[in-house]
Amino acid sequence: RMLFLPYPLAVIYDNTYVHSISDVRFWGAGLAVTVLLIAAIWLVRSSQTGQRALAFLIVFIVPVLNLKAFRQEESLLHDRYLYIPSIGFCILVAMGLERVIARFAPRYRSAFATVTLLLGLILFGLTYYQNYSWQNELAMTANAMKIAPRWPFLHNYIGAYYTDKRNLASAEQA
């Protein structure tokens, strides 16, 4: 999901995990991934660059999917796991956009320009907004607590932060 819509972003996420193959979420996610993979293979079947980009995406995302290597009480989701696979994803998106524009742009040039401008403004706004959460340690941790309020580590981290700042009342509350 974070490849398609990277929002909200945080240093830690609060998710519930699938523990059984009988869980409907396992089959739903499995079906979605299978459909996306088949569609991607079909779309890049005649493009050597597309095949390489898809292979790049798959090769670098598969090791991250070995979730059994992690302990259950740890945070398994980190944005950094998508840094390298996103290169292949971005190449595929660019190739798809190039194909769509080549086919429809002559007729709908103004619509494409408007959509591109709006999408650029939305992405700029989201980037600008997200940068506030990286101002300092307290802002970063407070943002993570909005996303993952159940993680005791975050409360402890804020308590330690306030202790370092000699704000003992806030540290005790955290």
Coordinates of N, CA and C in Angstrom, one line a residue:
R1 N 0.8 -1.2 0.0 CA 0.0 0.0 0.0 C 0.9 1.2 0.0
M2 N 2.0 1.2 0.7 CA 2.8 2.4 0.8 C 3.5 2.8 -0.5
L3 N 3.6 1.8 -1.4 CA 4.1 2.2 -2.7 C 3.1 3.0 -3.5
F4 N 1.8 2.7 -3.4 CA 0.8 3.4 -4.1 C 0.3 4.6 -3.4
L5 N 0.2 4.6 -2.1 CA -0.2 5.8 -1.4 C 0.6 6.0 -0.1
P6 N 1.7 6.6 -0.2 CA 2.6 6.7 1.0 C 2.1 7.8 2.0
Y7 N 1.0 7.5 2.6 CA 0.4 8.4 3.6 C -0.5 7.6 4.6
P8 N -0.4 7.8 5.9 CA 0.5 8.6 6.6 C 1.8 8.0 6.8
L9 N 2.8 8.8 7.0 CA 4.2 8.3 7.2 C 4.6 8.5 8.7
A10 N 5.3 7.5 9.2 CA 5.8 7.6 10.6 C 7.0 6.7 10.7
V11 N 7.7 6.8 11.8 CA 8.8 6.0 12.1 C 8.4 4.6 12.6
I12 N 7.2 4.5 13.0 CA 6.7 3.2 13.5 C 5.2 3.1 13.1
Y13 N 4.7 1.9 12.9 CA 3.3 1.8 12.5 C 2.6 0.8 13.5
D14 N 1.3 1.0 13.7 CA 0.5 0.1 14.6 C -0.4 -0.7 13.7
N15 N 0.0 -2.0 13.5 CA -0.8 -2.9 12.6 C -1.1 -4.2 13.4
T16 N -2.2 -4.8 12.9 CA -2.4 -6.2 13.4 C -2.0 -7.1 12.3
Y17 N -1.4 -8.2 12.7 CA -0.8 -9.1 11.7 C -1.6 -10.3 11.5
V18 N -1.5 -10.9 10.4 CA -2.2 -12.2 10.1 C -1.4 -13.3 10.7
H19 N -2.0 -14.1 11.5 CA -1.4 -15.2 12.2 C -1.7 -16.6 11.7
S20 N -2.7 -16.6 10.7 CA -3.2 -17.9 10.3 C -3.5 -17.8 8.8
I21 N -3.3 -18.9 8.1 CA -3.7 -19.0 6.7 C -5.2 -19.0 6.5
S22 N -5.9 -19.3 7.6 CA -7.4 -19.3 7.5 C -8.0 -17.9 7.7
D23 N -7.1 -16.9 8.0 CA -7.6 -15.5 8.1 C -7.9 -15.0 6.8
V24 N -9.1 -14.3 6.6 CA -9.6 -13.8 5.4 C -8.6 -12.7 4.8
R25 N -7.9 -12.0 5.7 CA -6.9 -11.0 5.3 C -5.8 -11.6 4.5
F26 N -5.4 -12.8 4.9 CA -4.3 -13.5 4.2 C -4.7 -13.8 2.7
W27 N -5.9 -14.3 2.5 CA -6.4 -14.6 1.2 C -6.7 -13.3 0.4
G28 N -7.2 -12.3 1.0 CA -7.5 -11.0 0.4 C -6.2 -10.4 -0.1
A29 N -5.2 -10.3 0.7 CA -3.9 -9.8 0.4 C -3.2 -10.6 -0.7
G30 N -3.3 -11.9 -0.5 CA -2.7 -12.9 -1.5 C -3.3 -12.7 -2.9
L31 N -4.7 -12.6 -2.9 CA -5.4 -12.4 -4.2 C -5.0 -11.1 -4.8
A32 N -4.9 -10.0 -4.0 CA -4.6 -8.7 -4.5 C -3.1 -8.7 -5.1
V33 N -2.2 -9.3 -4.4 CA -0.8 -9.3 -4.9 C -0.7 -10.2 -6.1
T34 N -1.5 -11.3 -6.2 CA -1.4 -12.1 -7.4 C -2.0 -11.4 -8.6
V35 N -3.1 -10.7 -8.4 CA -3.7 -10.0 -9.5 C -2.8 -8.9 -10.0
L36 N -2.2 -8.1 -9.1 CA -1.3 -7.1 -9.4 C -0.1 -7.6 -10.2
L37 N 0.5 -8.8 -9.7 CA 1.6 -9.4 -10.3 C 1.3 -9.8 -11.8
I38 N 0.2 -10.5 -11.9 CA -0.2 -11.0 -13.2 C -0.4 -9.8 -14.2
A39 N -1.1 -8.8 -13.7 CA -1.3 -7.6 -14.5 C 0.0 -6.9 -14.9
A40 N 0.9 -6.8 -14.0 CA 2.2 -6.2 -14.2 C 3.0 -7.0 -15.3
I41 N 3.0 -8.3 -15.1 CA 3.7 -9.2 -16.1 C 3.1 -9.0 -17.5
W42 N 1.7 -9.0 -17.5 CA 1.1 -8.9 -18.8 C 1.4 -7.5 -19.4
L43 N 1.4 -6.4 -18.6 CA 1.7 -5.1 -19.2 C 3.1 -4.9 -19.6
V44 N 4.1 -5.6 -19.1 CA 5.5 -5.4 -19.5 C 6.0 -6.5 -20.4
R45 N 5.1 -7.4 -20.9 CA 5.5 -8.5 -21.7 C 6.3 -8.2 -22.9
S46 N 6.0 -7.0 -23.5 CA 6.7 -6.6 -24.7 C 7.8 -5.5 -24.5
S47 N 8.1 -5.2 -23.2 CA 9.1 -4.2 -22.9 C 10.2 -4.8 -22.0
Q48 N 11.4 -4.8 -22.6 CA 12.5 -5.3 -21.9 C 12.8 -4.4 -20.7
T49 N 12.7 -3.1 -20.8 CA 12.9 -2.2 -19.7 C 11.9 -2.4 -18.6
G50 N 10.6 -2.6 -19.0 CA 9.6 -2.9 -18.0 C 9.8 -4.2 -17.3
Q51 N 10.3 -5.2 -18.0 CA 10.6 -6.5 -17.4 C 11.7 -6.4 -16.4
R52 N 12.7 -5.6 -16.7 CA 13.8 -5.4 -15.8 C 13.3 -4.6 -14.5
A53 N 12.5 -3.6 -14.8 CA 12.0 -2.8 -13.6 C 11.1 -3.7 -12.7
L54 N 10.3 -4.5 -13.3 CA 9.5 -5.4 -12.5 C 10.3 -6.4 -11.7
A55 N 11.3 -7.0 -12.4 CA 12.2 -7.9 -11.7 C 13.0 -7.2 -10.6
F56 N 13.4 -6.0 -10.8 CA 14.1 -5.2 -9.8 C 13.2 -5.0 -8.6
L57 N 11.9 -4.6 -8.8 CA 10.9 -4.5 -7.7 C 10.8 -5.8 -7.0
I58 N 10.6 -6.8 -7.7 CA 10.3 -8.1 -7.0 C 11.5 -8.6 -6.2
V59 N 12.7 -8.6 -6.9 CA 13.9 -9.1 -6.2 C 14.2 -8.4 -4.9
F60 N 14.0 -7.1 -4.9 CA 14.3 -6.3 -3.7 C 13.2 -6.2 -2.7
I61 N 12.0 -6.6 -3.0 CA 10.9 -6.6 -2.0 C 10.7 -8.0 -1.4
V62 N 11.0 -9.1 -2.1 CA 10.8 -10.4 -1.6 C 11.6 -10.7 -0.2
P63 N 12.8 -10.3 -0.1 CA 13.5 -10.5 1.2 C 12.8 -9.8 2.4
V64 N 12.1 -8.7 2.2 CA 11.4 -8.0 3.2 C 10.2 -8.8 3.6
L65 N 9.6 -9.6 2.8 CA 8.4 -10.3 3.0 C 8.5 -11.5 3.9
N66 N 9.8 -11.8 4.3 CA 10.0 -12.9 5.2 C 9.8 -12.5 6.6
L67 N 8.6 -12.3 6.9 CA 8.2 -11.7 8.2 C 8.5 -12.7 9.4
K68 N 8.7 -13.9 9.1 CA 8.9 -14.9 10.2 C 10.3 -14.7 10.8
A69 N 11.2 -13.9 10.1 CA 12.5 -13.7 10.6 C 12.5 -12.7 11.8
F70 N 11.3 -12.0 12.0 CA 11.2 -11.0 13.0 C 10.4 -11.5 14.2
R71 N 10.6 -10.8 15.3 CA 9.8 -11.2 16.5 C 8.5 -10.4 16.4
Q72 N 7.4 -11.1 16.9 CA 6.1 -10.5 16.8 C 5.9 -9.2 17.5
E73 N 6.6 -9.0 18.6 CA 6.5 -7.8 19.3 C 7.3 -6.6 18.8
E74 N 8.0 -6.8 17.7 CA 8.8 -5.8 17.1 C 7.9 -5.1 16.0
S75 N 8.3 -3.9 15.6 CA 7.7 -3.3 14.5 C 8.3 -3.9 13.2
L76 N 7.4 -4.5 12.4 CA 7.9 -5.1 11.2 C 7.8 -4.2 10.0
L77 N 7.1 -3.1 10.1 CA 6.9 -2.2 8.9 C 7.7 -1.0 9.1
H78 N 8.6 -0.8 8.1 CA 9.4 0.4 8.1 C 9.5 0.9 6.6
D79 N 9.4 2.2 6.4 CA 9.4 2.8 5.1 C 10.7 2.5 4.4
R80 N 11.8 2.3 5.1 CA 13.1 2.1 4.5 C 13.1 0.8 3.7
Y81 N 12.3 -0.1 4.0 CA 12.2 -1.4 3.2 C 11.8 -1.2 1.8
L82 N 11.2 0.0 1.5 CA 10.7 0.2 0.2 C 11.6 1.1 -0.6
Y83 N 12.7 1.6 -0.1 CA 13.6 2.6 -0.8 C 14.1 2.0 -2.1
I84 N 14.7 0.8 -2.1 CA 15.3 0.2 -3.3 C 14.1 -0.3 -4.2
P85 N 13.2 -1.1 -3.7 CA 12.1 -1.6 -4.6 C 11.3 -0.5 -5.2
S86 N 11.3 0.7 -4.6 CA 10.5 1.8 -5.2 C 11.1 2.3 -6.5
I87 N 12.4 2.0 -6.7 CA 13.0 2.4 -8.0 C 12.3 1.7 -9.2
G88 N 12.2 0.3 -9.0 CA 11.5 -0.4 -10.1 C 10.1 0.0 -10.2
F89 N 9.4 0.3 -9.1 CA 8.0 0.7 -9.1 C 7.9 2.0 -9.8
C90 N 8.7 3.0 -9.6 CA 8.7 4.3 -10.2 C 8.9 4.2 -11.7
I91 N 9.8 3.3 -12.1 CA 10.1 3.1 -13.5 C 8.8 2.6 -14.2
L92 N 8.2 1.6 -13.5 CA 6.9 1.1 -14.1 C 5.8 2.1 -14.2
V93 N 5.7 2.9 -13.2 CA 4.7 4.0 -13.2 C 5.0 5.0 -14.3
A94 N 6.2 5.4 -14.5 CA 6.6 6.3 -15.5 C 6.3 5.7 -16.9
M95 N 6.6 4.4 -17.1 CA 6.3 3.8 -18.3 C 4.8 3.7 -18.6
G96 N 4.0 3.5 -17.6 CA 2.6 3.5 -17.7 C 2.0 4.8 -18.1
L97 N 2.5 5.9 -17.4 CA 2.1 7.2 -17.7 C 2.5 7.6 -19.2
E98 N 3.7 7.2 -19.6 CA 4.1 7.5 -20.9 C 3.2 6.9 -22.0
R99 N 2.8 5.6 -21.7 CA 1.9 4.9 -22.6 C 0.5 5.6 -22.6
V100 N 0.0 6.0 -21.5 CA -1.3 6.7 -21.4 C -1.3 8.0 -22.1
I101 N -0.2 8.8 -21.9 CA -0.1 10.1 -22.5 C 0.0 10.0 -24.0
A102 N 0.8 9.0 -24.5 CA 1.0 8.8 -25.9 C -0.3 8.5 -26.6
R103 N -1.2 7.8 -25.9 CA -2.4 7.4 -26.5 C -3.5 8.4 -26.4
F104 N -3.6 9.1 -25.3 CA -4.7 10.0 -25.1 C -4.4 11.5 -25.0
A105 N -3.1 11.9 -24.9 CA -2.7 13.3 -24.7 C -3.1 14.2 -25.9
P106 N -3.0 13.8 -27.1 CA -3.4 14.7 -28.2 C -4.8 15.2 -28.1
R107 N -5.8 14.4 -27.6 CA -7.1 14.8 -27.5 C -7.4 15.5 -26.2
Y108 N -6.8 15.1 -25.2 CA -7.1 15.6 -23.8 C -5.9 16.4 -23.2
R109 N -5.2 17.2 -24.0 CA -4.0 17.8 -23.5 C -4.3 18.7 -22.3
S110 N -5.3 19.5 -22.3 CA -5.6 20.4 -21.2 C -6.0 19.6 -20.0
A111 N -6.8 18.5 -20.1 CA -7.1 17.7 -19.0 C -5.9 17.1 -18.4
F112 N -5.0 16.6 -19.2 CA -3.7 16.0 -18.6 C -2.9 17.1 -17.9
A113 N -2.9 18.3 -18.5 CA -2.1 19.3 -17.8 C -2.7 19.7 -16.5
T114 N -4.1 19.7 -16.4 CA -4.8 20.0 -15.1 C -4.6 18.9 -14.1
V115 N -4.7 17.7 -14.5 CA -4.5 16.6 -13.6 C -3.1 16.5 -13.1
T116 N -2.1 16.8 -14.0 CA -0.7 16.8 -13.6 C -0.4 17.9 -12.6
L117 N -1.0 19.1 -12.9 CA -0.8 20.2 -11.9 C -1.4 19.9 -10.6
L118 N -2.6 19.4 -10.6 CA -3.3 19.1 -9.3 C -2.6 18.0 -8.5
L119 N -2.1 17.0 -9.2 CA -1.4 15.9 -8.6 C -0.1 16.4 -8.0
G120 N 0.6 17.2 -8.8 CA 1.8 17.8 -8.3 C 1.6 18.7 -7.0
L121 N 0.6 19.5 -7.0 CA 0.3 20.3 -5.9 C -0.1 19.5 -4.6
I122 N -0.9 18.4 -4.9 CA -1.2 17.5 -3.8 C 0.0 16.9 -3.2
L123 N 0.9 16.4 -4.0 CA 2.1 15.7 -3.5 C 3.0 16.7 -2.9
F124 N 3.1 17.9 -3.4 CA 3.9 19.0 -2.8 C 3.4 19.3 -1.4
G125 N 2.0 19.4 -1.3 CA 1.4 19.7 0.0 C 1.6 18.6 1.0
L126 N 1.5 17.4 0.6 CA 1.7 16.2 1.5 C 3.2 16.2 2.0
T127 N 4.1 16.5 1.0 CA 5.5 16.5 1.4 C 5.8 17.6 2.4
Y128 N 5.3 18.8 2.1 CA 5.5 19.9 3.0 C 4.9 19.6 4.4
Y129 N 3.7 19.0 4.5 CA 3.1 18.7 5.7 C 3.9 17.6 6.5
Q130 N 4.4 16.6 5.8 CA 5.1 15.5 6.4 C 6.4 16.0 7.0
N131 N 7.0 17.0 6.4 CA 8.3 17.5 6.9 C 8.2 18.1 8.3
Y132 N 7.0 18.5 8.7 CA 6.8 19.0 10.1 C 7.1 17.9 11.1
S133 N 6.8 16.7 10.8 CA 7.0 15.6 11.8 C 8.5 15.3 11.9
W134 N 9.4 15.8 11.1 CA 10.8 15.6 11.2 C 11.6 16.7 11.8
Q135 N 10.9 17.7 12.4 CA 11.6 18.9 12.9 C 12.6 18.6 14.0
N136 N 12.1 17.7 14.9 CA 13.0 17.3 16.0 C 12.5 16.0 16.6
E137 N 13.1 15.5 17.6 CA 12.8 14.1 18.1 C 11.4 14.1 18.7
L138 N 11.0 15.2 19.4 CA 9.7 15.3 20.0 C 8.6 15.3 18.9
A139 N 8.7 16.0 17.8 CA 7.8 16.1 16.8 C 7.7 14.7 16.1
M140 N 8.8 14.1 15.8 CA 8.8 12.8 15.2 C 8.1 11.7 16.0
T141 N 8.4 11.7 17.3 CA 7.8 10.8 18.2 C 6.3 11.1 18.4
A142 N 5.9 12.3 18.5 CA 4.5 12.7 18.6 C 3.7 12.2 17.4
N143 N 4.3 12.4 16.2 CA 3.7 11.9 15.0 C 3.5 10.4 15.0
A144 N 4.5 9.7 15.4 CA 4.5 8.3 15.5 C 3.4 7.8 16.5
M145 N 3.2 8.6 17.6 CA 2.2 8.2 18.6 C 0.8 8.4 18.0
K146 N 0.6 9.3 17.1 CA -0.7 9.5 16.4 C -1.0 8.3 15.6
I147 N 0.0 7.7 15.0 CA -0.1 6.6 14.0 C -0.2 5.3 14.8
A148 N 0.7 5.1 15.9 CA 0.8 3.9 16.6 C 0.7 4.2 18.1
P149 N -0.5 4.5 18.6 CA -0.6 4.9 20.0 C -0.4 3.8 21.0
R150 N -0.5 2.5 20.6 CA -0.3 1.4 21.5 C 1.1 1.0 21.8
W151 N 2.1 1.6 21.2 CA 3.5 1.2 21.4 C 4.0 1.9 22.6
P152 N 4.3 1.1 23.7 CA 4.8 1.6 24.9 C 6.2 2.2 24.7
F153 N 7.0 1.7 23.8 CA 8.3 2.3 23.5 C 8.2 3.8 23.2
L154 N 7.2 4.2 22.5 CA 7.1 5.6 22.2 C 6.8 6.5 23.4
H155 N 6.0 6.0 24.3 CA 5.7 6.7 25.5 C 7.0 6.8 26.4
N156 N 7.7 5.7 26.4 CA 9.0 5.7 27.1 C 10.0 6.6 26.5
Y157 N 10.0 6.7 25.2 CA 11.0 7.6 24.5 C 10.6 9.0 24.8
I158 N 9.4 9.4 24.8 CA 9.0 10.8 25.2 C 9.4 11.1 26.6
G159 N 9.1 10.1 27.5 CA 9.5 10.3 28.9 C 11.0 10.5 29.0
A160 N 11.8 9.8 28.3 CA 13.3 10.0 28.3 C 13.7 11.3 27.7
Y161 N 13.0 11.7 26.7 CA 13.2 13.0 26.0 C 13.0 14.1 27.0
Y162 N 11.9 14.1 27.7 CA 11.6 15.1 28.7 C 12.6 15.1 29.9
T163 N 13.0 13.9 30.3 CA 14.0 13.7 31.4 C 15.3 14.4 31.0
D164 N 15.7 14.2 29.7 CA 16.9 14.9 29.3 C 16.8 16.4 29.3
K165 N 15.6 16.9 29.1 CA 15.3 18.3 29.0 C 15.0 18.9 30.4
R166 N 15.1 18.0 31.4 CA 14.8 18.4 32.8 C 13.4 18.8 33.1
N167 N 12.5 18.3 32.3 CA 11.0 18.6 32.4 C 10.5 17.3 33.1
L168 N 10.6 17.1 34.4 CA 10.3 15.9 35.0 C 8.8 15.6 35.2
A169 N 8.0 16.7 35.2 CA 6.5 16.5 35.3 C 6.0 15.9 34.0
S170 N 6.5 16.4 32.9 CA 6.1 15.8 31.6 C 6.7 14.4 31.4
A171 N 7.9 14.2 31.9 CA 8.5 12.9 31.8 C 7.7 11.9 32.6
E172 N 7.3 12.2 33.8 CA 6.5 11.3 34.6 C 5.2 11.0 33.9
Q173 N 4.5 12.0 33.4 CA 3.3 11.8 32.7 C 3.4 10.8 31.5
A174 N 4.5 11.0 30.8 CA 4.7 10.1 29.6 C 5.0 8.7 30.1

